[in-house]
Amino acid sequence: MALRMARMFFPLILLVACAGSQVLASEPGNLMKVTTTTRMQMPGMSMPPMSHATTVCTSTRKPDPRRMMQGQKDCKVTDFRREGDVVTYRMACTGAVTMAGEGRFEMLSGGAMRGSLHVTGNSGGRAMTMDTTFEGQRVGSCDYDPPAQ
């Protein structure tokens, strides 16, 4: 179950890192190497941190989790704030797995990024906490195809 929860959130983390656009044609993009580390805690379960590195083509625009969450049924972003290159927000999901959390993303020089997401929730009557950190480095250019809205 813990692995299933982590897999459910990994696309969300990448989506926040990969800001979308409403334009459907290819546009110049950033080729990013993103390393994500997730630590899950559930009462009575001991789980080691899970790390995953992947290379993704992202938009050159600043991330906006409100846009990324549009494709996540039953999830909503609130308290969105952008101050310079830092984005903070709260998120909440209802449905089979309920959760609420806070995220922070920072755009760094050279196209790099880092961030964190802290989520608490309930899955099948079991409480869980998930802390995710990620770092992304620009490793080149690519042709970015925005997701359909």
PDB file of C-alpha atoms in Angstrom:
ATOM      1  CA  MET A   1       0.000   0.000   0.000  1.00  0.00           C
ATOM      2  CA  ALA A   2       2.843   2.441   0.791  1.00  0.00           C
ATOM      3  CA  LEU A   3       4.394   1.883  -2.624  1.00  0.00           C
ATOM      4  CA  ARG A   4       1.006   2.488  -4.263  1.00  0.00           C
ATOM      5  CA  MET A   5       0.672   5.807  -2.383  1.00  0.00           C
ATOM      6  CA  ALA A   6       4.164   6.913  -3.433  1.00  0.00           C
ATOM      7  CA  ARG A   7       3.420   6.008  -7.051  1.00  0.00           C
ATOM      8  CA  MET A   8       0.220   8.025  -6.859  1.00  0.00           C
ATOM      9  CA  PHE A   9       2.091  11.168  -5.794  1.00  0.00           C
ATOM     10  CA  PHE A  10       5.163  10.870  -8.030  1.00  0.00           C
ATOM     11  CA  PRO A  11       3.279  12.099 -11.127  1.00  0.00           C
ATOM     12  CA  LEU A  12       1.907  15.021  -9.110  1.00  0.00           C
ATOM     13  CA  ILE A  13       5.396  16.055  -8.050  1.00  0.00           C
ATOM     14  CA  LEU A  14       6.659  15.860 -11.609  1.00  0.00           C
ATOM     15  CA  LEU A  15       3.646  17.789 -12.847  1.00  0.00           C
ATOM     16  CA  VAL A  16       4.359  20.614 -10.447  1.00  0.00           C
ATOM     17  CA  ALA A  17       7.960  20.603 -11.586  1.00  0.00           C
ATOM     18  CA  CYS A  18       6.842  20.593 -15.228  1.00  0.00           C
ATOM     19  CA  ALA A  19       4.620  23.641 -15.616  1.00  0.00           C
ATOM     20  CA  GLY A  20       1.985  23.242 -18.322  1.00  0.00           C
ATOM     21  CA  SER A  21       0.749  25.634 -20.947  1.00  0.00           C
ATOM     22  CA  GLN A  22      -2.510  25.926 -22.816  1.00  0.00           C
ATOM     23  CA  VAL A  23      -0.727  26.012 -26.160  1.00  0.00           C
ATOM     24  CA  LEU A  24      -0.811  22.592 -27.825  1.00  0.00           C
ATOM     25  CA  ALA A  25       2.112  23.067 -30.223  1.00  0.00           C
ATOM     26  CA  SER A  26       5.690  22.215 -29.275  1.00  0.00           C
ATOM     27  CA  GLU A  27       7.664  24.980 -27.626  1.00  0.00           C
ATOM     28  CA  PRO A  28      11.261  25.262 -26.449  1.00  0.00           C
ATOM     29  CA  GLY A  29      11.707  23.391 -23.186  1.00  0.00           C
ATOM     30  CA  ASN A  30      14.213  22.550 -20.490  1.00  0.00           C
ATOM     31  CA  LEU A  31      15.545  19.011 -20.270  1.00  0.00           C
ATOM     32  CA  MET A  32      15.696  18.405 -16.509  1.00  0.00           C
ATOM     33  CA  LYS A  33      17.163  15.646 -14.368  1.00  0.00           C
ATOM     34  CA  VAL A  34      14.798  15.460 -11.382  1.00  0.00           C
ATOM     35  CA  THR A  35      15.626  13.489  -8.236  1.00  0.00           C
ATOM     36  CA  THR A  36      12.717  12.810  -5.899  1.00  0.00           C
ATOM     37  CA  THR A  37      13.009  11.331  -2.401  1.00  0.00           C
ATOM     38  CA  THR A  38       9.865  10.275  -0.539  1.00  0.00           C
ATOM     39  CA  ARG A  39       9.597   9.237   3.096  1.00  0.00           C
ATOM     40  CA  MET A  40       6.295   7.633   4.136  1.00  0.00           C
ATOM     41  CA  GLN A  41       5.212   6.920   7.665  1.00  0.00           C
ATOM     42  CA  MET A  42       2.267   4.790   8.692  1.00  0.00           C
ATOM     43  CA  PRO A  43       1.593   3.519  12.216  1.00  0.00           C
ATOM     44  CA  GLY A  44       3.066   0.044  12.629  1.00  0.00           C
ATOM     45  CA  MET A  45       4.996   0.161   9.359  1.00  0.00           C
ATOM     46  CA  SER A  46       8.642   0.899   8.832  1.00  0.00           C
ATOM     47  CA  MET A  47       9.443   2.067   5.320  1.00  0.00           C
ATOM     48  CA  PRO A  48      12.816   3.187   4.015  1.00  0.00           C
ATOM     49  CA  PRO A  49      13.011   6.387   1.948  1.00  0.00           C
ATOM     50  CA  MET A  50      12.374   5.865  -1.754  1.00  0.00           C
ATOM     51  CA  SER A  51      14.438   7.847  -4.263  1.00  0.00           C
ATOM     52  CA  HIS A  52      13.881   8.087  -7.962  1.00  0.00           C
ATOM     53  CA  ALA A  53      15.745  10.032 -10.637  1.00  0.00           C
ATOM     54  CA  THR A  54      14.304  10.714 -14.048  1.00  0.00           C
ATOM     55  CA  THR A  55      14.905  13.007 -16.983  1.00  0.00           C
ATOM     56  CA  VAL A  56      11.901  15.010 -18.146  1.00  0.00           C
ATOM     57  CA  CYS A  57      11.212  17.761 -20.660  1.00  0.00           C
ATOM     58  CA  THR A  58       9.586  20.688 -18.842  1.00  0.00           C
ATOM     59  CA  SER A  59       8.165  24.041 -19.780  1.00  0.00           C
ATOM     60  CA  THR A  60      10.415  27.062 -19.420  1.00  0.00           C
ATOM     61  CA  ARG A  61       7.539  28.829 -17.627  1.00  0.00           C
ATOM     62  CA  LYS A  62       7.327  29.043 -13.844  1.00  0.00           C
ATOM     63  CA  PRO A  63       5.429  26.170 -12.187  1.00  0.00           C
ATOM     64  CA  ASP A  64       1.821  26.697 -11.156  1.00  0.00           C
ATOM     65  CA  PRO A  65       0.411  23.760  -9.148  1.00  0.00           C
ATOM     66  CA  ARG A  66      -3.154  25.013  -9.656  1.00  0.00           C
ATOM     67  CA  ARG A  67      -2.850  24.240 -13.352  1.00  0.00           C
ATOM     68  CA  MET A  68      -1.156  20.900 -12.711  1.00  0.00           C
ATOM     69  CA  MET A  69      -3.825  19.721 -10.288  1.00  0.00           C
ATOM     70  CA  GLN A  70      -6.602  20.249 -12.857  1.00  0.00           C
ATOM     71  CA  GLY A  71      -6.043  16.691 -14.091  1.00  0.00           C
ATOM     72  CA  GLN A  72      -6.124  15.228 -10.571  1.00  0.00           C
ATOM     73  CA  LYS A  73      -9.721  14.266  -9.880  1.00  0.00           C
ATOM     74  CA  ASP A  74     -10.827  15.202  -6.350  1.00  0.00           C
ATOM     75  CA  CYS A  75      -7.747  17.403  -5.670  1.00  0.00           C
ATOM     76  CA  LYS A  76      -7.640  21.163  -5.215  1.00  0.00           C
ATOM     77  CA  VAL A  77      -4.898  23.773  -4.683  1.00  0.00           C
ATOM     78  CA  THR A  78      -5.515  26.686  -2.305  1.00  0.00           C
ATOM     79  CA  ASP A  79      -3.469  29.476  -0.717  1.00  0.00           C
ATOM     80  CA  PHE A  80      -1.299  29.790  -3.819  1.00  0.00           C
ATOM     81  CA  ARG A  81       1.422  32.417  -3.432  1.00  0.00           C
ATOM     82  CA  ARG A  82       4.291  33.416  -5.694  1.00  0.00           C
ATOM     83  CA  GLU A  83       7.008  35.665  -4.323  1.00  0.00           C
ATOM     84  CA  GLY A  84       9.802  36.091  -6.825  1.00  0.00           C
ATOM     85  CA  ASP A  85      11.044  32.605  -7.710  1.00  0.00           C
ATOM     86  CA  VAL A  86       9.320  30.876  -4.771  1.00  0.00           C
ATOM     87  CA  VAL A  87       5.885  29.250  -5.020  1.00  0.00           C
ATOM     88  CA  THR A  88       3.999  28.037  -1.930  1.00  0.00           C
ATOM     89  CA  TYR A  89       0.571  26.433  -1.766  1.00  0.00           C
ATOM     90  CA  ARG A  90      -1.727  24.057   0.083  1.00  0.00           C
ATOM     91  CA  MET A  91      -3.434  21.091  -1.518  1.00  0.00           C
ATOM     92  CA  ALA A  92      -6.249  18.768  -0.501  1.00  0.00           C
ATOM     93  CA  CYS A  93      -7.654  15.599  -2.039  1.00  0.00           C
ATOM     94  CA  THR A  94     -10.885  13.770  -1.243  1.00  0.00           C
ATOM     95  CA  GLY A  95     -12.092  10.379  -2.379  1.00  0.00           C
ATOM     96  CA  ALA A  96     -10.743   6.898  -1.610  1.00  0.00           C
ATOM     97  CA  VAL A  97      -7.555   8.442  -0.226  1.00  0.00           C
ATOM     98  CA  THR A  98      -8.010  11.703   1.654  1.00  0.00           C
ATOM     99  CA  MET A  99      -5.033  13.979   2.168  1.00  0.00           C
ATOM    100  CA  ALA A 100      -3.933  17.531   2.750  1.00  0.00           C
ATOM    101  CA  GLY A 101      -0.535  19.087   2.381  1.00  0.00           C
ATOM    102  CA  GLU A 102       1.739  22.029   1.848  1.00  0.00           C
ATOM    103  CA  GLY A 103       4.218  22.493  -0.966  1.00  0.00           C
ATOM    104  CA  ARG A 104       7.086  24.835  -1.732  1.00  0.00           C
ATOM    105  CA  PHE A 105       9.040  25.206  -4.983  1.00  0.00           C
ATOM    106  CA  GLU A 106      11.996  27.419  -5.699  1.00  0.00           C
ATOM    107  CA  MET A 107      13.427  28.217  -9.098  1.00  0.00           C
ATOM    108  CA  LEU A 108      17.213  28.532  -8.913  1.00  0.00           C
ATOM    109  CA  SER A 109      19.773  30.056 -11.230  1.00  0.00           C
ATOM    110  CA  GLY A 110      20.620  28.209 -14.415  1.00  0.00           C
ATOM    111  CA  GLY A 111      17.151  26.671 -14.660  1.00  0.00           C
ATOM    112  CA  ALA A 112      17.579  24.473 -11.562  1.00  0.00           C
ATOM    113  CA  MET A 113      14.782  23.923  -9.043  1.00  0.00           C
ATOM    114  CA  ARG A 114      14.157  22.413  -5.622  1.00  0.00           C
ATOM    115  CA  GLY A 115      11.127  21.866  -3.514  1.00  0.00           C
ATOM    116  CA  SER A 116       9.258  19.918  -0.915  1.00  0.00           C
ATOM    117  CA  LEU A 117       5.776  18.545  -0.312  1.00  0.00           C
ATOM    118  CA  HIS A 118       4.441  17.511   3.114  1.00  0.00           C
ATOM    119  CA  VAL A 119       1.203  15.501   3.038  1.00  0.00           C
ATOM    120  CA  THR A 120      -0.897  13.886   5.754  1.00  0.00           C
ATOM    121  CA  GLY A 121      -3.856  11.688   5.014  1.00  0.00           C
ATOM    122  CA  ASN A 122      -5.845   8.532   5.431  1.00  0.00           C
ATOM    123  CA  SER A 123      -5.866   5.451   3.250  1.00  0.00           C
ATOM    124  CA  GLY A 124      -8.155   2.560   4.075  1.00  0.00           C
ATOM    125  CA  GLY A 125      -8.601   3.820   7.634  1.00  0.00           C
ATOM    126  CA  ARG A 126      -4.851   4.112   8.216  1.00  0.00           C
ATOM    127  CA  ALA A 127      -3.174   7.431   8.900  1.00  0.00           C
ATOM    128  CA  MET A 128      -0.139   8.268   6.824  1.00  0.00           C
ATOM    129  CA  THR A 129       2.400  11.046   6.468  1.00  0.00           C
ATOM    130  CA  MET A 130       4.494  11.589   3.377  1.00  0.00           C
ATOM    131  CA  ASP A 131       7.396  13.995   3.001  1.00  0.00           C
ATOM    132  CA  THR A 132       8.870  14.458  -0.459  1.00  0.00           C
ATOM    133  CA  THR A 133      11.854  16.528  -1.495  1.00  0.00           C
ATOM    134  CA  PHE A 134      13.045  17.041  -5.017  1.00  0.00           C
ATOM    135  CA  GLU A 135      15.863  18.690  -6.881  1.00  0.00           C
ATOM    136  CA  GLY A 136      16.076  19.360 -10.576  1.00  0.00           C
ATOM    137  CA  GLN A 137      19.022  20.372 -12.709  1.00  0.00           C
ATOM    138  CA  ARG A 138      18.782  21.630 -16.267  1.00  0.00           C
ATOM    139  CA  VAL A 139      20.829  19.271 -18.446  1.00  0.00           C
ATOM    140  CA  GLY A 140      19.896  20.582 -21.881  1.00  0.00           C
ATOM    141  CA  SER A 141      17.127  21.723 -24.207  1.00  0.00           C
ATOM    142  CA  CYS A 142      14.176  19.816 -25.624  1.00  0.00           C
ATOM    143  CA  ASP A 143      10.922  20.291 -27.548  1.00  0.00           C
ATOM    144  CA  TYR A 144       8.211  20.558 -24.889  1.00  0.00           C
ATOM    145  CA  ASP A 145       4.698  19.354 -25.737  1.00  0.00           C
ATOM    146  CA  PRO A 146       2.238  20.830 -23.203  1.00  0.00           C
ATOM    147  CA  PRO A 147      -0.412  18.455 -21.861  1.00  0.00           C
ATOM    148  CA  ALA A 148      -3.922  18.860 -23.238  1.00  0.00           C
ATOM    149  CA  GLN A 149      -6.095  20.899 -20.894  1.00  0.00           C
TER     150      GLN A 149
END
